[in-house]
Amino acid sequence: MELVKKVNNGGILSYDEAYQLFEKMVTNQLSEAQIASILISMKNRKETSHEIAAAANVLMEKMVKFEHKFKNTIDTCGTGGDGKSTINISTAVAINLASMGHPVIKHGNVAQSGKVGSADILELLHIPCRLEKTEAEKYFVDNQFVFLFAPFYHPILKNVAKIRKEIMTSTIFNFLGPLMNPGNPDYQIIGISKREMLKTYTDAAFMLGKKNIVIYSSDDGFDEISTSDITKAYVIENGRIDYFFVDPAEFFKPFPLPVVEDKEEAVNLFMEGIKGENDEITKILALNTAVALFIMDKRDIKEHYIKAYDNIKSGNAYRKIQQLRGENE
């Protein structure tokens, strides 16, 4: 096939060409060897915004949609893949946001490179995270928070799951999750692990018509708002792309993000932060929450940082976990 040859020879695909290729890829019209070669070739020369947008559109057209009537919903799903094995910040931020009254539709999966992914940490916390569509829709109505387990909403991806696992490296598919939330949230914050892909990824999101979204990556290689280095963030709103920087030194004395050794430590540190018992982790969560609050009302991030920090210290975030577990019934 000419498009396979083009990619493997270093060629860059147009949007239409990429759409055709990924359509064939996920509908079993290419061999495993062809798929593997395409994914590796794209990774080696770096995926383009047209290719990312086309692949995401192919999958969105085939996904199971999550139905709801809520307004001002938000997702905190990032690409993951920074290999840093930090605590699951995006999930803690999602819970903190929900405890502040913001409806959260969290999209995610099990860990891809770290010790604990979003689904992993929620299971360890005994919060439902593998709900089928009907159950998830009811849970969202009851709790104004829901986790959409990616494999349930993108079943077509099972056709490439074996190949992705066997080639043992990240590919274009690792970029796609945050771009195809089945609940179509009104706002998003997306952390990107590969800083060199930040603008490319933002351009892809723009092509897909995304709006009210912040996409960021830190200078020290995290897919979070870093507490130890500058984070660059792009904003898509009002039909245009802008950018800003977050310097942790403007909020507190910078410190390194903690690395976890195993699931037990991941849960313990997660809960210490959510309960406000570990001040450094609470600051991490508050800073990342502040960026989410910013995209919703465009007010000063420092103001939102204080609000998010105080919310955790008040016990609201921990009480939300209790509610999500069903302990308040």
Coordinates of N, CA and C in Angstrom, one line a residue, residues 31-216:
S31 N -1.8 -5.5 7.9 CA -1.2 -6.6 8.7 C -0.5 -6.0 9.9
E32 N -0.2 -6.9 10.9 CA 0.5 -6.5 12.1 C 1.8 -5.9 11.8
A33 N 2.5 -6.5 10.9 CA 3.8 -5.9 10.5 C 3.7 -4.5 9.9
Q34 N 2.7 -4.3 9.1 CA 2.5 -2.9 8.5 C 2.2 -1.9 9.6
I35 N 1.3 -2.3 10.5 CA 0.9 -1.4 11.6 C 2.1 -1.1 12.5
A36 N 2.9 -2.1 12.9 CA 4.0 -1.8 13.7 C 5.0 -0.9 13.0
S37 N 5.2 -1.1 11.7 CA 6.2 -0.3 11.0 C 5.7 1.2 10.9
I38 N 4.4 1.4 10.7 CA 3.9 2.7 10.6 C 4.1 3.4 12.0
L39 N 3.7 2.8 13.0 CA 3.8 3.4 14.4 C 5.2 3.8 14.7
I40 N 6.1 2.9 14.4 CA 7.6 3.2 14.8 C 8.1 4.3 13.9
S41 N 7.8 4.2 12.6 CA 8.3 5.2 11.6 C 7.8 6.6 12.0
M42 N 6.5 6.7 12.4 CA 5.9 8.0 12.8 C 6.6 8.5 14.1
K43 N 6.8 7.6 15.0 CA 7.5 8.0 16.3 C 8.9 8.5 16.0
N44 N 9.6 7.8 15.2 CA 11.0 8.2 15.0 C 11.2 9.5 14.3
R45 N 10.2 9.9 13.4 CA 10.4 11.2 12.8 C 9.5 12.3 13.4
K46 N 8.7 11.8 14.5 CA 7.8 12.6 15.3 C 6.5 12.8 14.5
E47 N 5.4 12.5 15.2 CA 4.1 12.6 14.6 C 3.7 14.1 14.4
T48 N 2.9 14.3 13.4 CA 2.5 15.7 13.0 C 1.1 16.0 13.6
S49 N 0.8 17.2 13.6 CA -0.6 17.6 14.1 C -1.7 17.1 13.3
H50 N -1.5 17.0 11.9 CA -2.5 16.5 11.0 C -2.7 15.0 11.3
E51 N -1.6 14.3 11.6 CA -1.7 12.8 11.8 C -2.4 12.5 13.2
I52 N -2.1 13.3 14.2 CA -2.7 13.2 15.5 C -4.2 13.5 15.4
A53 N -4.5 14.6 14.7 CA -5.9 15.0 14.6 C -6.7 13.9 13.8
A54 N -6.2 13.4 12.7 CA -6.8 12.4 11.9 C -7.1 11.1 12.7
A55 N -6.1 10.7 13.4 CA -6.2 9.4 14.2 C -7.3 9.6 15.2
A56 N -7.3 10.7 15.9 CA -8.3 11.0 16.9 C -9.7 11.0 16.4
N57 N -9.8 11.6 15.2 CA -11.2 11.7 14.6 C -11.7 10.3 14.2
V58 N -10.8 9.5 13.7 CA -11.2 8.1 13.3 C -11.7 7.4 14.5
L59 N -11.1 7.5 15.6 CA -11.5 6.8 16.9 C -12.7 7.4 17.5
M60 N -12.8 8.8 17.4 CA -14.0 9.4 18.0 C -15.3 9.0 17.2
E61 N -15.2 8.8 15.9 CA -16.3 8.4 15.1 C -16.8 7.0 15.5
K62 N -15.9 6.2 16.1 CA -16.3 4.9 16.5 C -16.5 4.6 18.0
M63 N -16.3 5.7 18.8 CA -16.4 5.5 20.2 C -17.9 5.4 20.7
V64 N -18.0 4.8 21.9 CA -19.3 4.8 22.6 C -19.5 6.1 23.3
K65 N -20.5 6.9 23.0 CA -20.7 8.2 23.6 C -21.3 8.1 25.0
F66 N -20.8 9.0 25.8 CA -21.4 9.1 27.2 C -22.4 10.2 27.2
E67 N -23.6 9.9 27.6 CA -24.7 10.9 27.5 C -24.9 11.5 28.9
H68 N -25.1 12.9 28.9 CA -25.4 13.6 30.1 C -25.9 14.9 29.8
K69 N -26.5 15.6 30.8 CA -27.1 16.9 30.6 C -26.4 18.0 31.4
F70 N -25.3 17.7 31.9 CA -24.6 18.7 32.8 C -23.9 19.7 31.9
K71 N -23.7 20.9 32.4 CA -23.0 22.0 31.8 C -21.7 22.3 32.6
N72 N -20.8 22.9 31.9 CA -19.5 23.3 32.6 C -18.8 22.1 33.1
T73 N -18.8 21.0 32.4 CA -18.0 19.9 32.8 C -16.5 20.0 32.4
I74 N -15.7 19.3 33.1 CA -14.2 19.4 32.9 C -13.6 18.0 33.0
D75 N -12.5 17.8 32.3 CA -11.7 16.6 32.3 C -10.2 17.0 32.6
T76 N -9.5 16.2 33.3 CA -8.1 16.5 33.7 C -7.2 15.5 33.1
C77 N -7.7 14.6 32.2 CA -6.9 13.5 31.6 C -5.7 14.1 30.8
G78 N -4.5 13.5 31.1 CA -3.3 13.9 30.4 C -2.8 12.7 29.6
T79 N -1.7 12.9 28.8 CA -1.2 11.8 28.0 C -0.5 10.7 28.8
G80 N 0.0 11.1 30.0 CA 0.9 10.2 30.7 C 2.2 9.9 30.0
G81 N 2.9 8.9 30.4 CA 4.1 8.5 29.6 C 5.3 9.3 30.0
D82 N 5.3 10.1 31.1 CA 6.6 10.8 31.4 C 7.6 9.9 32.1
G83 N 7.1 8.7 32.5 CA 8.1 7.7 33.1 C 8.6 8.1 34.4
K84 N 8.0 9.1 35.1 CA 8.5 9.6 36.3 C 8.0 8.9 37.6
S85 N 6.9 8.2 37.4 CA 6.3 7.5 38.6 C 6.0 8.4 39.8
T86 N 5.3 9.5 39.5 CA 4.9 10.4 40.5 C 3.5 9.9 41.0
I87 N 2.9 10.6 42.0 CA 1.6 10.3 42.4 C 0.7 10.7 41.2
N88 N -0.6 10.1 41.3 CA -1.5 10.4 40.2 C -2.2 11.8 40.4
I89 N -1.5 12.8 39.9 CA -1.9 14.2 40.2 C -3.2 14.5 39.5
S90 N -3.4 14.1 38.2 CA -4.6 14.5 37.5 C -5.9 13.9 38.1
T91 N -5.8 12.8 38.7 CA -7.0 12.2 39.4 C -7.3 12.9 40.7
A92 N -6.3 13.3 41.4 CA -6.5 14.0 42.7 C -7.0 15.4 42.4
V93 N -6.6 16.0 41.3 CA -7.1 17.3 40.9 C -8.6 17.2 40.5
A94 N -8.9 16.1 39.8 CA -10.3 15.9 39.4 C -11.2 15.8 40.6
I95 N -10.7 15.1 41.6 CA -11.5 14.9 42.8 C -11.6 16.3 43.6
N96 N -10.5 17.0 43.6 CA -10.6 18.3 44.3 C -11.6 19.2 43.5
L97 N -11.5 19.2 42.2 CA -12.5 20.1 41.4 C -13.9 19.7 41.7
A98 N -14.2 18.4 41.8 CA -15.5 17.9 42.0 C -16.0 18.3 43.4
S99 N -15.1 18.3 44.4 CA -15.4 18.7 45.7 C -15.7 20.2 45.8
M100 N -15.3 21.0 44.8 CA -15.5 22.4 44.7 C -16.8 22.7 43.9
G101 N -17.5 21.7 43.5 CA -18.8 21.9 42.8 C -18.7 21.9 41.3
H102 N -17.6 21.4 40.7 CA -17.4 21.4 39.3 C -17.7 20.0 38.8
P103 N -18.6 19.7 37.9 CA -18.9 18.4 37.4 C -17.7 17.9 36.6
V104 N -17.2 16.7 37.0 CA -16.0 16.1 36.3 C -16.3 14.9 35.6
I105 N -15.9 14.8 34.3 CA -15.9 13.6 33.5 C -14.5 13.2 33.2
K106 N -14.0 12.4 34.1 CA -12.5 12.0 34.0 C -12.4 10.8 33.1
H107 N -11.6 11.0 32.0 CA -11.3 9.9 31.1 C -10.0 9.3 31.4
G108 N -9.8 8.0 31.3 CA -8.5 7.5 31.6 C -8.4 6.0 31.5
N109 N -7.2 5.5 32.0 CA -6.9 4.0 31.8 C -6.0 3.6 32.9
V110 N -5.5 2.4 32.9 CA -4.5 1.9 33.8 C -3.2 2.5 33.4
A111 N -2.2 2.3 34.3 CA -0.9 2.9 34.1 C -0.3 2.5 32.7
Q112 N 0.4 3.5 32.1 CA 1.1 3.2 30.8 C 2.6 3.1 31.0
S113 N 3.1 4.0 31.9 CA 4.5 4.0 32.1 C 4.9 4.1 33.6
G114 N 4.0 4.7 34.4 CA 4.2 4.9 35.8 C 3.8 3.7 36.6
K115 N 3.8 3.9 37.9 CA 3.4 2.8 38.8 C 1.9 2.7 38.9
V116 N 1.2 3.8 38.9 CA -0.2 3.8 39.1 C -0.9 4.8 38.1
G117 N -1.8 4.3 37.3 CA -2.6 5.2 36.4 C -3.9 5.6 37.1
S118 N -4.7 6.4 36.4 CA -6.0 6.9 37.0 C -6.9 5.7 37.4
A119 N -7.1 4.8 36.6 CA -7.9 3.6 36.9 C -7.3 2.9 38.1
D120 N -6.0 2.7 38.1 CA -5.4 2.0 39.2 C -5.6 2.6 40.6
I121 N -5.4 3.9 40.6 CA -5.5 4.6 41.9 C -7.0 4.6 42.4
L122 N -7.9 4.8 41.5 CA -9.3 4.8 41.9 C -9.7 3.4 42.4
E123 N -9.3 2.4 41.8 CA -9.5 1.0 42.3 C -9.0 0.8 43.7
L124 N -7.8 1.3 43.9 CA -7.1 1.2 45.2 C -7.8 2.0 46.2
L125 N -8.5 3.1 45.8 CA -9.3 3.9 46.7 C -10.7 3.4 46.9
H126 N -11.1 2.3 46.2 CA -12.4 1.7 46.2 C -13.5 2.7 45.7
I127 N -13.1 3.4 44.6 CA -14.0 4.3 43.9 C -14.3 3.7 42.6
P128 N -15.6 3.5 42.2 CA -16.0 2.8 41.0 C -15.3 3.5 39.8
C129 N -14.6 2.6 39.0 CA -13.9 3.2 37.8 C -14.1 2.3 36.6
R130 N -14.8 1.2 36.7 CA -15.0 0.4 35.5 C -16.5 0.2 35.3
L131 N -17.2 1.3 35.2 CA -18.6 1.3 35.0 C -19.0 1.3 33.6
E132 N -19.9 0.4 33.2 CA -20.5 0.4 31.8 C -21.3 1.7 31.7
K133 N -21.6 2.0 30.4 CA -22.2 3.3 30.0 C -23.4 3.7 30.9
T134 N -24.4 2.8 31.0 CA -25.6 3.1 31.8 C -25.3 3.3 33.3
E135 N -24.5 2.5 33.8 CA -24.1 2.6 35.2 C -23.3 4.0 35.4
A136 N -22.4 4.3 34.5 CA -21.6 5.5 34.6 C -22.5 6.7 34.5
E137 N -23.5 6.7 33.7 CA -24.4 7.9 33.5 C -25.1 8.1 34.8
K138 N -25.6 7.1 35.5 CA -26.3 7.2 36.7 C -25.4 7.7 37.8
Y139 N -24.2 7.1 37.9 CA -23.2 7.5 38.9 C -22.9 9.0 38.8
F140 N -22.8 9.5 37.6 CA -22.5 10.9 37.3 C -23.6 11.8 37.8
V141 N -24.8 11.4 37.6 CA -25.9 12.2 38.1 C -25.9 12.2 39.6
D142 N -25.6 11.1 40.2 CA -25.6 11.0 41.7 C -24.4 11.8 42.4
N143 N -23.3 11.8 41.7 CA -22.0 12.3 42.3 C -21.4 13.5 41.6
Q144 N -21.8 13.9 40.5 CA -21.2 14.9 39.7 C -19.7 14.7 39.5
F145 N -19.4 13.4 39.4 CA -18.0 12.9 39.1 C -18.2 11.5 38.5
V146 N -17.4 11.3 37.5 CA -17.4 9.9 36.9 C -16.1 9.6 36.2
F147 N -15.7 8.4 36.3 CA -14.5 8.0 35.6 C -14.9 7.1 34.4
L148 N -14.5 7.5 33.2 CA -14.8 6.7 32.0 C -13.6 5.9 31.6
F149 N -13.7 4.6 31.8 CA -12.6 3.7 31.6 C -12.5 3.5 30.1
A150 N -11.4 4.0 29.5 CA -11.2 4.1 28.1 C -11.5 2.8 27.3
P151 N -11.1 1.6 27.7 CA -11.4 0.4 26.9 C -12.9 0.2 26.7
F152 N -13.7 0.7 27.6 CA -15.2 0.5 27.5 C -15.8 1.4 26.4
Y153 N -15.1 2.5 26.2 CA -15.7 3.5 25.3 C -15.0 3.5 23.9
H154 N -13.9 2.8 23.8 CA -13.1 2.8 22.6 C -12.8 1.3 22.3
P155 N -13.8 0.5 22.1 CA -13.6 -1.0 21.9 C -12.8 -1.3 20.6
I156 N -12.8 -0.4 19.7 CA -12.1 -0.6 18.4 C -10.6 -0.7 18.6
L157 N -10.1 -0.1 19.7 CA -8.7 -0.2 20.0 C -8.2 -1.5 20.3
K158 N -9.1 -2.5 20.6 CA -8.6 -3.8 20.9 C -8.0 -4.4 19.6
N159 N -8.3 -3.9 18.5 CA -7.7 -4.4 17.2 C -6.2 -4.1 17.1
V160 N -5.8 -3.1 17.8 CA -4.3 -2.8 17.8 C -3.6 -3.0 19.1
A161 N -4.4 -3.5 20.1 CA -3.8 -3.6 21.5 C -2.6 -4.5 21.5
K162 N -2.7 -5.7 20.9 CA -1.6 -6.7 20.9 C -0.4 -6.1 20.3
I163 N -0.5 -5.4 19.2 CA 0.7 -4.8 18.5 C 1.3 -3.7 19.4
R164 N 0.5 -2.9 19.9 CA 1.0 -1.8 20.8 C 1.8 -2.4 22.0
K165 N 1.3 -3.4 22.5 CA 2.0 -4.0 23.7 C 3.3 -4.7 23.2
E166 N 3.3 -5.3 22.1 CA 4.5 -6.1 21.6 C 5.6 -5.1 21.2
I167 N 5.3 -4.0 20.7 CA 6.4 -3.1 20.2 C 7.1 -2.3 21.4
M168 N 6.4 -2.4 22.6 CA 7.1 -2.0 23.8 C 7.6 -0.5 23.8
T169 N 6.9 0.4 23.2 CA 7.2 1.8 23.2 C 6.0 2.6 23.0
S170 N 6.0 3.9 23.4 CA 4.9 4.7 23.2 C 4.7 5.1 21.7
T171 N 3.5 5.3 21.3 CA 3.2 5.6 19.9 C 2.2 6.7 19.8
I172 N 1.8 7.0 18.6 CA 0.8 8.1 18.4 C -0.5 7.8 19.3
F173 N -0.8 6.6 19.5 CA -2.0 6.2 20.3 C -1.9 6.8 21.7
N174 N -0.7 6.9 22.2 CA -0.6 7.4 23.6 C -1.0 8.9 23.7
F175 N -1.0 9.6 22.6 CA -1.4 11.0 22.5 C -2.9 11.2 22.5
L176 N -3.7 10.2 22.1 CA -5.0 10.3 21.7 C -6.1 10.4 22.8
G177 N -5.8 9.7 23.9 CA -6.8 9.6 25.0 C -7.5 10.9 25.4
P178 N -6.7 12.0 25.7 CA -7.3 13.2 26.2 C -8.1 13.9 25.1
L179 N -7.9 13.6 23.9 CA -8.6 14.3 22.8 C -9.9 13.7 22.4
M180 N -10.2 12.5 23.0 CA -11.4 11.8 22.7 C -12.2 11.3 23.9
N181 N -12.4 12.2 24.8 CA -13.3 12.0 26.0 C -14.7 11.7 25.5
P182 N -15.3 10.6 25.8 CA -16.7 10.3 25.3 C -17.8 11.2 25.8
G183 N -17.5 11.9 26.9 CA -18.4 12.8 27.5 C -18.3 14.3 26.9
N184 N -17.4 14.5 26.0 CA -17.2 15.8 25.4 C -17.3 17.0 26.4
P185 N -16.3 17.0 27.4 CA -16.4 18.0 28.4 C -16.2 19.5 27.9
D186 N -16.7 20.4 28.6 CA -16.7 21.8 28.2 C -15.3 22.4 28.4
Y187 N -14.6 21.9 29.4 CA -13.2 22.4 29.7 C -12.3 21.2 29.8
Q188 N -11.0 21.5 29.6 CA -10.0 20.4 29.8 C -8.7 21.1 30.1
I189 N -7.9 20.3 30.9 CA -6.5 20.6 31.1 C -5.8 19.3 30.7
I190 N -4.8 19.4 29.9 CA -4.1 18.2 29.4 C -2.6 18.4 29.6
G191 N -2.0 17.5 30.4 CA -0.5 17.5 30.5 C 0.1 16.6 29.5
I192 N 1.2 17.1 28.9 CA 1.9 16.3 27.8 C 3.3 16.0 28.4
S193 N 3.7 14.7 28.2 CA 5.0 14.3 28.7 C 6.1 14.7 27.8
K194 N 5.9 14.8 26.5 CA 7.0 15.2 25.6 C 6.9 16.7 25.2
R195 N 7.8 17.4 25.9 CA 7.8 18.9 25.7 C 7.9 19.3 24.2
E196 N 8.8 18.5 23.5 CA 9.0 18.9 22.1 C 7.8 18.7 21.2
M197 N 6.7 18.0 21.8 CA 5.5 17.8 21.0 C 4.4 18.8 21.5
L198 N 4.7 19.7 22.4 CA 3.6 20.5 23.0 C 2.9 21.3 22.0
K199 N 3.6 22.1 21.1 CA 2.9 22.9 20.1 C 2.2 22.1 19.1
T200 N 2.8 21.0 18.6 CA 2.2 20.1 17.7 C 0.9 19.5 18.2
Y201 N 0.9 19.1 19.5 CA -0.3 18.5 20.1 C -1.4 19.6 20.2
T202 N -1.0 20.8 20.6 CA -1.9 21.9 20.7 C -2.6 22.2 19.3
D203 N -1.8 22.2 18.3 CA -2.3 22.4 16.9 C -3.3 21.3 16.5
A204 N -3.0 20.1 16.9 CA -3.9 19.0 16.6 C -5.3 19.2 17.4
A205 N -5.2 19.6 18.6 CA -6.4 19.9 19.4 C -7.2 21.0 18.7
F206 N -6.5 22.0 18.2 CA -7.2 23.2 17.6 C -7.9 22.7 16.3
M207 N -7.2 21.8 15.5 CA -7.8 21.3 14.3 C -9.1 20.5 14.6
L208 N -9.1 19.9 15.8 CA -10.3 19.1 16.2 C -11.4 19.9 16.7
G209 N -11.2 21.3 16.8 CA -12.2 22.2 17.2 C -12.3 22.3 18.7
K210 N -11.3 21.8 19.4 CA -11.3 21.9 20.9 C -11.2 23.4 21.3
K211 N -11.9 23.7 22.4 CA -11.9 25.0 23.0 C -11.9 25.0 24.5
N212 N -11.6 26.1 25.1 CA -11.5 26.2 26.6 C -10.6 25.0 27.1
I213 N -9.4 25.0 26.7 CA -8.5 23.9 27.0 C -7.1 24.5 27.3
V214 N -6.4 24.0 28.3 CA -5.0 24.3 28.5 C -4.2 23.0 28.3
I215 N -3.1 23.1 27.6 CA -2.3 22.0 27.3 C -0.8 22.4 27.7
Y216 N -0.2 21.6 28.5 CA 1.1 22.0 29.1 C 2.1 20.9 29.3

